[in-house]
């Protein structure tokens, strides 16, 4: 088992004819993902890399039975693309696009309230259930099927952690990149809740960073609701306050969001915290043995 | 993006928020002239992006145009040091000369993004004129909050709740409501990420004014606000960071001596952290972005090595889909064209790792190849300390 994506995922790519969209669609197909269609307004009726292209999400879903979408459109139109996918009724929307204005995402969150779709991202690498389905831009080859769930706010740091796991023979049930923006669709707590209910997930690795209080909320959730072991890591212990470290969400402001505070609370709530980014794999191996 | 107080006040005024009368001056003569136009008591305020200007001596009163000239003379050109500028301070190039208002009471108004709620939050407090972070830490109940409904904006009833919550006299509540609604409109219309009026001034004759104003903007939304983008003052930023930005590199200068070049913000932060754990100190944060082409690597080297503190450089690239042989060629090409003098440690990971490492070893360059982040950090820290 796994969460959110698997063999039954029927993926539609929004922005399929663009450079990024084309490249990553083919990577997903090669991994085994069932890509059933793509959307590029104005190019409906054509076939791109063997995949039918539609003018709208509504049409694409109706004709292909698509139940998930991944978004590769530019930031100025990405919020609209998310809402179009939600309106079409897909269960899962994965938004890779980086640089969406915050007020646009606030509108999206409002639009989604009470609707059935789940959003992952934006500004994220996507989601993969190793051996089953890849919806995103992560390198498929570093993953391995198994029982550890991975949740992370970043891209390449997640790959680093996954590789540390795979190289020790520790496979993953599903890996989710939730995104580095201040307003995102799926939080750490949302993802923890899904892993909690997934019988195939035995342990969880949670990779956070400075800024906001999402890691604190996750730690409290682990303490009160989760019996599965959780390994934590927080990037940015050396980051100065008031400076945005790449991700729009990664900023220590008003005394909030420091790495030390997050690490302290994680440990207090029973997470095994890897102090060094090189120790994520080892720490996970240790908790799986006990 | 940050702007100056006088720019923030102009934006607020355009949206109907009352601000004190005043103008900006870049010479002492101009300051005298403005003080003469305003008449009576004036305040001369240094215009730098950092907060805490008053404590650093950057905000002073003047009772006559001549005194305004003298005060402006002493502030213009000074290196103003505040708790936000760092020890070197910031050169003052402009002063805002404003009418002096008689203070009855000071309040705080702020608008920010509540990440967890996914909404804009409007805040008000009776504890104005002090550091709001301290109020939030010590007496959080003194900060009143209203979540703004997306699409609706701040509603009059919410503004009234806040105004009455501040214990404003009833006859002033309508003016306070207008003030808050205008402030919210300015925030939304400009895609701001933070707006603070601290203090909101209640004058002795019952007027409400934005005595100080701070607005930060969402960098992701600047594309739809060309007028605001023009307000950027690169003199207020680190010149290396400005240069890096031109090349699409995300660079932040730090105090250490180990230069870092990494792809991805999270991995870049983690790389800084592991350098520290290895006993060293990072000289910078640098995210080269997704495609570490030879040109981007060269640009990144250029930026990192401009910092004379840098004694060694760590390149940490997790290729992922990007192939390591291509990254390695980029690094070698860039290094050869630049006659690098500091030692370089390279850690590559991802597809075609072996070919990538071969290319690095065969290059004849003084590159140290590392395997894994810990090994890389230990090697670069040793090289940076000259051991």
XYZ file of C-alpha atoms in Angstrom:
677
model
C 0.000 0.000 0.000
C 0.869 3.655 -0.190
C -0.968 6.958 0.028
C -2.573 9.250 -2.575
C -0.929 7.810 -5.713
C -0.616 4.210 -6.920
C -1.404 1.918 -9.904
C -4.945 3.290 -10.052
C -3.821 6.892 -10.503
C -4.899 8.210 -13.910
C -2.855 11.359 -14.387
C -3.599 14.453 -16.470
C -0.733 16.907 -17.063
C -1.693 20.603 -17.077
C 0.801 22.415 -19.293
C 1.817 19.188 -21.055
C 3.122 20.847 -24.236
C 5.592 23.171 -22.460
C 9.298 22.344 -22.138
C 9.147 21.304 -18.472
C 5.766 19.668 -18.926
C 6.970 17.551 -21.839
C 10.212 16.468 -20.175
C 8.687 15.472 -16.871
C 5.637 13.827 -18.460
C 7.986 11.460 -20.278
C 9.952 10.815 -17.076
C 6.714 9.924 -15.266
C 5.573 7.665 -18.110
C 8.952 5.922 -18.102
C 8.580 5.310 -14.365
C 5.272 3.581 -14.984
C 2.756 6.317 -14.199
C -0.453 6.084 -16.234
C -0.583 9.485 -17.927
C -3.998 9.510 -19.605
C -4.108 13.033 -20.984
C -2.810 16.561 -20.996
C -4.282 20.058 -21.068
C -3.037 23.048 -23.019
C -5.792 25.559 -23.867
C -5.919 25.970 -27.658
C -4.148 22.711 -28.431
C -7.096 20.438 -27.736
C -7.528 17.601 -30.205
C -3.808 17.165 -30.830
C -1.618 14.326 -29.582
C 1.624 15.172 -27.749
C 4.236 12.430 -27.235
C 1.472 9.904 -27.771
C -0.809 11.496 -25.160
C -4.141 13.138 -26.076
C -4.293 16.902 -25.386
C -7.476 18.709 -24.337
C -8.515 22.366 -24.066
C -9.835 22.115 -20.527
C -9.565 19.961 -17.428
C -13.305 19.358 -17.504
C -13.062 17.853 -20.992
C -9.889 15.909 -20.179
C -11.459 14.311 -17.101
C -14.695 13.490 -18.909
C -12.953 11.782 -21.816
C -10.110 10.007 -20.015
C -11.461 9.287 -16.541
C -8.467 11.109 -15.093
C -8.458 11.294 -11.282
C -5.282 13.313 -10.616
C -3.462 16.214 -12.206
C 0.033 17.656 -12.116
C 0.649 21.327 -12.950
C 3.607 22.699 -14.946
C 2.185 26.082 -16.019
C 3.848 29.489 -15.332
C 3.279 31.139 -11.917
C 0.994 33.907 -13.166
C -1.611 31.357 -14.344
C -0.926 28.482 -11.939
C -3.504 29.419 -9.285
C -6.174 29.403 -11.982
C -4.951 25.996 -13.177
C -5.299 24.583 -9.652
C -8.875 25.862 -9.394
C -9.707 24.461 -12.842
C -8.499 21.021 -11.731
C -10.460 21.237 -8.477
C -13.560 22.299 -10.380
C -13.151 19.303 -12.703
C -13.309 17.119 -9.608
C -9.952 15.315 -9.612
C -9.061 13.807 -6.250
C -5.462 14.982 -6.271
C -3.823 18.126 -7.690
C -0.022 18.339 -7.552
C 1.313 21.830 -8.305
C 5.026 21.911 -9.159
C 5.071 25.593 -10.198
C 7.307 27.905 -8.133
C 6.634 31.619 -7.638
C 2.839 31.862 -7.283
C 1.773 35.095 -5.504
C 0.667 34.446 -1.923
C -2.665 36.266 -2.279
C -3.468 34.002 -5.271
C -2.876 30.939 -3.097
C -5.114 32.364 -0.382
C -7.904 32.588 -2.993
C -7.183 28.990 -4.040
C -7.435 27.754 -0.452
C -10.775 29.531 -0.111
C -12.004 28.079 -3.417
C -11.078 24.577 -2.299
C -12.896 24.714 1.038
C -15.577 22.028 1.137
C -14.507 20.487 -2.191
C -13.204 16.942 -2.533
C -9.791 17.607 -4.091
C -6.499 17.565 -2.229
C -3.710 19.934 -3.313
C -0.019 19.122 -2.885
C 2.320 22.107 -3.249
C 2.805 24.518 -4.867
C 6.574 24.929 -5.264
C 7.205 21.256 -4.578
C 8.844 18.213 -6.229
C 5.572 16.226 -6.158
C 4.725 12.786 -4.814
C 5.934 9.269 -5.536
C 4.876 5.807 -4.400
C 7.992 3.825 -5.355
C 7.410 1.013 -7.808
C 3.869 2.207 -8.495
C 3.477 5.791 -9.564
C 5.477 9.019 -9.793
C 3.726 12.392 -10.054
C 6.437 15.032 -10.030
C 9.996 15.920 -10.885
C 11.943 13.748 -8.428
C 14.493 11.245 -9.802
C 12.649 7.916 -9.763
C 15.786 5.773 -9.630
C 16.861 6.777 -6.089
C 13.627 5.403 -4.605
C 12.912 1.889 -3.426
C 9.655 0.199 -2.466
C 9.174 -0.194 1.251
C 7.549 0.898 4.488
C 8.870 4.374 5.346
C 6.783 7.436 4.553
C 8.723 10.636 3.759
C 7.314 14.170 4.113
C 9.393 17.213 3.257
C 9.235 20.939 2.526
C 12.168 20.849 0.107
C 13.270 19.141 -3.119
C 16.916 18.143 -3.342
C 17.177 17.707 0.434
C 14.397 15.113 0.149
C 16.356 13.294 -2.550
C 19.356 13.322 -0.213
C 17.286 11.757 2.573
C 15.652 9.205 0.249
C 19.010 8.143 -1.069
C 20.331 7.663 2.467
C 17.341 5.401 3.107
C 17.521 3.417 -0.144
C 21.280 2.872 0.123
C 20.679 1.212 3.522
C 18.018 -1.004 2.005
C 15.196 0.987 3.569
C 12.368 1.427 1.071
C 9.604 4.020 1.035
C 5.812 3.642 0.926
C 5.233 7.164 -0.397
C 7.361 10.340 -0.468
C 5.577 13.699 -0.471
C 7.166 17.083 -1.072
C 4.665 19.499 0.469
C 6.393 22.625 -0.865
C 8.388 25.594 0.394
C 5.755 28.337 0.141
C 3.933 30.019 3.050
C 0.495 28.854 1.808
C 0.321 25.201 0.733
C -2.418 22.670 0.109
C -1.255 19.743 2.235
C 0.463 20.367 5.560
C 2.790 18.124 7.552
C -0.136 17.224 9.804
C -2.363 16.333 6.811
C 0.355 14.037 5.463
C 1.005 12.478 8.884
C -2.716 11.712 9.186
C -2.652 9.885 5.832
C 0.437 7.868 6.786
C -1.135 7.033 10.142
C -4.005 5.298 8.352
C -1.785 3.525 5.825
C -1.050 -0.012 7.073
C 1.962 -0.299 4.759
C 3.730 2.634 6.406
C 5.668 1.578 9.506
C 7.759 4.664 10.168
C 7.870 8.263 8.940
C 10.673 10.691 8.096
C 9.703 14.350 8.419
C 12.079 16.917 6.900
C 11.316 20.479 7.887
C 13.096 23.786 7.751
C 13.104 27.172 9.462
C 10.074 29.480 9.230
C 6.439 29.210 10.276
C 5.112 26.785 12.846
C 4.096 23.782 10.707
C 6.821 21.549 12.190
C 5.659 22.427 15.700
C 2.090 21.455 14.816
C 3.416 18.209 13.323
C 5.395 17.407 16.473
C 2.315 17.929 18.663
C 0.266 15.721 16.335
C 2.876 12.952 16.547
C 2.822 13.132 20.329
C -0.958 13.033 20.693
C -2.138 10.853 17.799
C 0.611 8.773 16.241
C 2.012 5.489 17.484
C 4.352 4.983 14.496
C 7.951 6.117 15.023
C 8.918 9.430 13.387
C 12.388 10.710 12.470
C 12.734 14.476 12.213
C 15.230 16.833 10.637
C 15.192 20.642 10.488
C 17.322 22.516 7.945
C 18.545 26.025 8.669
C 20.149 25.917 12.117
C 22.776 28.346 10.831
C 20.328 30.671 9.041
C 20.278 34.298 10.252
C 16.919 35.765 11.378
C 15.013 38.000 8.998
C 16.544 36.547 5.830
C 14.540 34.478 3.391
C 16.551 31.322 2.653
C 15.427 30.649 -0.909
C 11.973 29.308 -0.134
C 9.368 32.019 0.433
C 8.381 30.185 3.606
C 11.894 29.758 5.028
C 12.345 32.857 7.144
C 12.798 33.371 10.859
C 10.695 36.395 11.795
C 9.377 37.853 15.021
C 11.311 35.252 16.994
C 9.231 32.504 15.353
C 10.385 29.636 13.198
C 13.878 29.022 14.585
C 15.448 25.605 14.065
C 16.354 25.244 17.738
C 12.757 25.747 18.863
C 11.454 23.233 16.307
C 14.092 20.643 17.240
C 13.421 21.120 20.949
C 9.687 20.579 20.526
C 10.177 17.601 18.199
C 12.355 15.875 20.787
C 9.933 16.749 23.553
C 7.136 15.163 21.498
C 9.033 11.932 21.032
C 10.467 12.324 17.535
C 13.981 11.005 16.884
C 15.757 14.105 15.568
C 18.751 13.725 13.256
C 21.075 16.604 14.169
C 23.084 16.262 10.980
C 21.592 16.000 7.485
C 24.008 13.083 6.967
C 22.332 11.136 9.796
C 18.757 10.906 8.473
C 19.247 7.403 7.028
C 21.132 6.087 10.060
C 18.573 7.452 12.510
C 15.774 5.785 10.547
C 17.649 2.477 10.417
C 18.056 2.624 14.197
C 14.369 3.186 14.968
C 13.353 0.421 12.564
C 15.560 -2.058 14.451
C 14.118 -1.288 17.863
C 10.853 43.444 -1.312
C 11.290 46.268 1.165
C 10.794 49.999 0.611
C 11.482 53.225 2.525
C 9.093 54.858 4.959
C 8.458 57.849 2.684
C 7.546 55.494 -0.180
C 5.241 53.459 2.049
C 3.513 56.630 3.224
C 2.986 57.776 -0.362
C 1.310 54.450 -1.199
C -0.841 54.611 1.936
C -1.827 58.208 1.245
C -2.883 57.211 -2.302
C -5.243 54.694 -0.724
C -6.728 57.206 1.713
C -4.689 56.490 4.846
C -3.944 59.762 6.691
C -0.204 60.440 7.079
C 1.575 63.512 8.484
C 2.383 66.271 5.960
C 5.960 65.987 4.813
C 8.478 65.558 2.007
C 11.712 63.755 1.405
C 15.047 65.596 1.108
C 18.496 64.502 -0.014
C 20.289 67.743 0.905
C 20.267 69.909 4.036
C 19.073 72.924 1.980
C 16.097 70.956 0.733
C 15.348 69.913 4.326
C 15.384 73.556 5.427
C 13.071 74.486 2.571
C 10.568 71.746 3.454
C 10.652 72.711 7.142
C 9.902 76.298 6.101
C 6.918 75.175 4.007
C 5.565 73.017 6.839
C 6.121 75.702 9.510
C 6.570 75.132 13.233
C 7.995 71.989 14.777
C 9.224 69.323 12.365
C 10.636 65.805 12.640
C 13.661 64.844 10.546
C 13.760 61.081 9.941
C 16.595 59.089 8.377
C 15.360 56.937 5.471
C 16.952 53.499 5.639
C 15.179 50.148 5.422
C 16.202 48.954 8.885
C 14.046 49.563 11.940
C 15.150 51.057 15.261
C 16.207 54.347 13.639
C 15.152 56.524 16.570
C 17.372 54.758 19.085
C 20.330 55.015 16.714
C 19.957 58.817 16.489
C 18.311 58.843 13.080
C 15.093 60.620 14.103
C 15.300 64.149 15.565
C 13.111 67.172 16.201
C 13.751 70.652 14.839
C 12.027 73.851 15.946
C 12.972 76.056 13.002
C 13.953 75.683 9.342
C 17.520 76.569 10.296
C 17.579 73.840 12.947
C 16.068 71.409 10.441
C 18.973 72.216 8.134
C 21.477 71.510 10.902
C 19.790 68.297 11.968
C 19.551 67.080 8.347
C 23.234 67.915 7.910
C 24.156 65.667 10.818
C 21.893 62.795 9.727
C 22.556 62.817 5.969
C 25.631 60.746 5.203
C 25.861 59.220 8.670
C 26.370 55.477 9.136
C 23.236 54.736 11.080
C 23.615 51.660 13.275
C 20.469 49.961 14.577
C 19.703 46.475 15.868
C 18.696 45.568 12.318
C 21.605 47.019 10.300
C 24.508 44.992 11.634
C 27.583 46.594 13.201
C 28.615 48.450 10.022
C 25.364 50.398 9.862
C 23.726 51.839 6.774
C 24.547 55.126 5.023
C 21.681 57.638 5.210
C 21.052 59.200 1.806
C 17.679 60.806 2.400
C 15.649 62.257 5.250
C 11.900 62.617 5.555
C 10.920 66.021 6.966
C 7.471 65.914 8.534
C 5.205 68.164 10.577
C 5.558 67.512 14.314
C 2.287 66.246 15.791
C 1.222 66.369 19.428
C 0.971 62.835 20.774
C -1.967 61.818 22.935
C -1.584 58.069 22.506
C 0.153 55.506 20.304
C -1.374 52.297 18.909
C -0.222 49.486 16.638
C -1.815 48.207 13.419
C -0.423 45.358 11.360
C -1.416 43.128 8.453
C 0.358 39.818 7.831
C -0.146 36.367 6.330
C -1.385 33.648 8.698
C 0.141 30.553 7.103
C -1.802 27.984 9.086
C -5.184 29.585 8.472
C -4.262 30.385 4.869
C -5.609 33.882 5.316
C -4.575 37.472 5.777
C -4.762 38.565 9.404
C -5.367 42.144 10.565
C -3.893 43.001 13.968
C -4.352 45.913 16.343
C -2.904 46.711 19.744
C -3.000 49.417 22.379
C 0.704 48.786 22.881
C 1.914 51.021 20.046
C 5.332 52.557 19.595
C 7.178 49.568 21.062
C 8.526 46.381 19.518
C 5.441 44.371 18.682
C 7.423 41.108 18.819
C 7.946 41.744 22.516
C 4.250 42.380 23.092
C 3.459 39.174 21.184
C 5.872 37.208 23.351
C 4.954 38.703 26.742
C 1.313 39.770 26.456
C -0.191 38.079 23.397
C -3.710 38.921 24.639
C -2.952 42.598 23.991
C -2.837 41.945 20.241
C -6.325 41.806 18.743
C -6.701 39.806 15.536
C -9.282 39.518 12.762
C -8.935 36.928 9.980
C -9.725 38.502 6.620
C -12.116 36.573 4.394
C -10.529 36.130 0.929
C -12.512 37.956 -1.722
C -14.401 40.027 0.852
C -11.514 41.875 2.401
C -11.590 43.452 5.848
C -15.235 44.221 6.620
C -16.485 47.348 8.450
C -17.759 45.269 11.394
C -14.319 43.719 11.857
C -12.687 47.150 11.784
C -15.258 48.373 14.336
C -14.511 45.412 16.582
C -10.831 46.270 16.488
C -11.423 49.999 17.003
C -13.644 49.438 20.045
C -11.176 46.806 21.232
C -8.488 49.497 21.279
C -10.714 51.508 23.667
C -10.784 54.426 21.257
C -13.333 57.125 22.209
C -16.629 56.307 20.418
C -16.555 59.499 18.393
C -13.189 58.478 16.887
C -14.307 54.986 15.873
C -15.653 55.965 12.417
C -12.301 57.584 11.524
C -10.421 54.541 12.842
C -12.629 52.229 10.760
C -11.951 54.301 7.620
C -8.224 54.184 8.466
C -8.189 50.389 8.796
C -10.268 49.747 5.681
C -7.972 52.018 3.652
C -4.901 50.300 5.063
C -6.293 46.900 4.116
C -7.123 48.097 0.594
C -3.537 49.331 0.185
C -2.227 45.947 1.364
C -4.354 43.942 -1.050
C -3.975 46.285 -4.025
C -0.181 46.105 -3.856
C 0.219 42.361 -3.044
C 1.966 43.266 0.196
C 3.272 40.511 2.455
C 3.456 42.706 5.565
C 2.166 46.158 6.491
C 2.752 47.796 9.850
C 1.700 51.153 11.255
C 3.719 51.511 14.419
C 2.764 53.805 15.867
C -0.708 54.745 14.771
C -0.876 58.167 16.353
C -3.825 59.734 18.145
C -3.063 63.443 18.336
C -4.151 65.783 21.107
C -6.807 67.262 18.834
C -8.260 63.835 18.017
C -6.627 63.098 14.654
C -5.363 59.649 13.586
C -2.158 59.382 11.565
C 0.264 56.729 10.348
C 3.293 58.137 12.158
C 5.558 55.370 10.885
C 4.834 52.914 8.085
C 6.469 49.738 6.896
C 5.340 47.730 3.872
C 7.015 44.602 2.460
C 5.871 43.159 -0.858
C 5.488 39.613 -2.153
C 8.400 39.143 -4.581
C 6.331 36.593 -6.505
C 3.696 39.231 -7.303
C 5.999 42.072 -8.392
C 5.456 41.130 -12.039
C 1.991 42.686 -11.825
C 3.146 45.837 -10.008
C 5.835 47.445 -12.191
C 5.466 50.756 -10.330
C 6.324 49.116 -7.027
C 9.238 47.198 -8.476
C 10.751 50.590 -9.386
C 10.777 51.580 -5.703
C 13.501 49.034 -4.981
C 16.617 50.700 -3.540
C 19.581 48.416 -4.187
C 21.803 50.714 -2.054
C 20.031 49.149 0.909
C 21.014 45.635 -0.127
C 24.272 43.736 -0.100
C 25.928 44.438 -3.496
C 26.864 40.767 -3.902
C 23.272 39.708 -3.328
C 22.095 42.224 -5.931
C 24.666 40.917 -8.422
C 23.667 37.304 -7.722
C 20.015 38.158 -8.266
C 20.824 39.399 -11.785
C 22.054 35.894 -12.642
C 19.053 34.176 -11.101
C 21.157 32.959 -8.187
C 19.814 33.016 -4.674
C 22.728 34.239 -2.536
C 22.903 35.452 1.042
C 26.184 36.584 2.531
C 27.148 35.238 5.949
C 30.132 35.728 8.227
C 32.150 32.503 7.817
C 34.942 31.389 5.477
C 33.538 28.320 3.685
C 31.848 29.264 0.415
C 28.891 27.056 -0.559
C 27.387 26.280 -3.945
C 24.327 24.027 -3.742
C 21.252 23.218 -5.840
C 17.996 23.626 -3.950
C 17.228 25.861 -0.961
C 16.661 23.077 1.577
C 19.861 21.261 0.658
C 21.715 24.603 0.689
C 20.566 25.240 4.262
C 21.452 21.684 5.279
C 24.909 22.139 3.725
C 25.500 25.267 5.805
C 24.393 23.347 8.874
C 26.733 20.413 8.281
C 29.687 22.766 7.749
C 28.949 24.189 11.175
C 28.681 20.678 12.631
C 32.091 19.887 11.131
C 33.551 22.811 13.066
C 33.558 25.376 10.274
C 31.463 28.376 9.415
C 29.596 29.000 6.128
C 30.425 32.183 4.195
C 27.129 32.176 2.351
C 23.871 30.557 1.341
C 23.771 29.949 -2.404
C 21.141 28.089 -4.402
C 22.246 27.698 -8.043
C 18.768 26.516 -9.004
C 17.795 23.491 -11.028
C 20.179 23.641 -13.968
C 23.805 23.822 -12.830
C 25.137 24.720 -16.283
C 28.757 25.787 -16.781
C 27.587 29.377 -17.056
C 25.595 29.273 -13.806
C 28.492 27.570 -12.002
C 30.841 30.260 -13.315
C 28.467 33.002 -12.166
C 28.197 31.362 -8.763
C 31.995 31.077 -8.426
C 32.255 34.744 -9.363
C 29.883 35.759 -6.577
C 31.284 33.426 -3.894
C 34.912 34.386 -4.530
C 34.227 38.140 -4.442
C 33.899 37.614 -0.701
C 37.516 37.814 0.469
C 36.736 35.850 3.632
C 36.249 32.681 1.586
C 39.126 30.255 2.151
C 37.597 27.155 0.544
C 34.486 26.310 -1.474
C 32.134 23.360 -1.157
C 30.058 22.413 -4.184
C 27.205 20.117 -3.210
C 24.985 19.135 -6.135
C 22.315 16.469 -5.935
C 21.833 15.865 -9.633
C 18.676 13.863 -9.510
C 17.373 13.981 -13.026
C 20.243 16.229 -14.026
C 23.207 14.039 -14.923
C 26.386 14.264 -12.830
C 28.674 14.141 -15.885
C 27.045 17.320 -17.173
C 27.380 19.033 -13.788
C 31.013 17.916 -13.538
C 31.790 19.317 -16.991
C 30.180 22.599 -15.955
C 32.300 22.795 -12.818
C 35.531 21.953 -14.683
C 34.810 24.391 -17.496
C 34.031 27.196 -15.064
C 37.027 26.449 -12.835
C 39.467 26.347 -15.772
C 38.286 29.672 -17.148
C 38.675 31.417 -13.794
C 42.119 30.517 -12.398
C 40.725 29.640 -9.019
C 43.102 29.988 -6.104
C 41.076 28.621 -3.227
C 40.684 24.871 -2.719
C 37.421 23.374 -3.976
C 35.625 20.326 -2.622
C 33.033 18.775 -4.910
C 30.325 16.395 -3.830
C 28.083 15.121 -6.608
C 25.173 12.761 -6.339
C 22.654 11.355 -8.781
C 22.607 9.810 -12.255
C 25.984 8.981 -13.877
C 27.875 9.647 -10.652
C 30.960 7.626 -11.641
C 31.420 9.401 -14.969
C 31.030 12.734 -13.159
C 33.710 11.901 -10.623
C 36.014 10.681 -13.408
C 35.683 13.986 -15.213
C 36.553 15.883 -12.020
C 39.589 13.711 -11.293
C 40.878 13.822 -14.886
C 40.551 17.600 -15.108
C 43.965 18.315 -13.633
C 42.335 20.918 -11.410
C 42.963 21.115 -7.681
C 39.590 19.653 -6.866
C 38.913 17.419 -3.908
C 36.216 14.871 -4.657
C 34.060 13.912 -1.690
C 31.479 11.189 -1.234
C 28.547 12.075 0.952
C 27.757 15.314 2.784
C 29.685 14.543 5.959
C 32.882 13.693 4.091
C 32.498 16.841 1.981
C 31.966 19.080 4.999
C 34.913 17.635 6.918
C 37.208 18.017 3.916
C 36.239 21.587 3.145
C 36.474 22.714 6.769
C 39.972 21.215 7.018
C 41.033 23.024 3.832
C 39.492 26.330 4.944
C 41.356 26.265 8.222
C 44.624 25.602 6.384
C 45.223 22.231 7.974
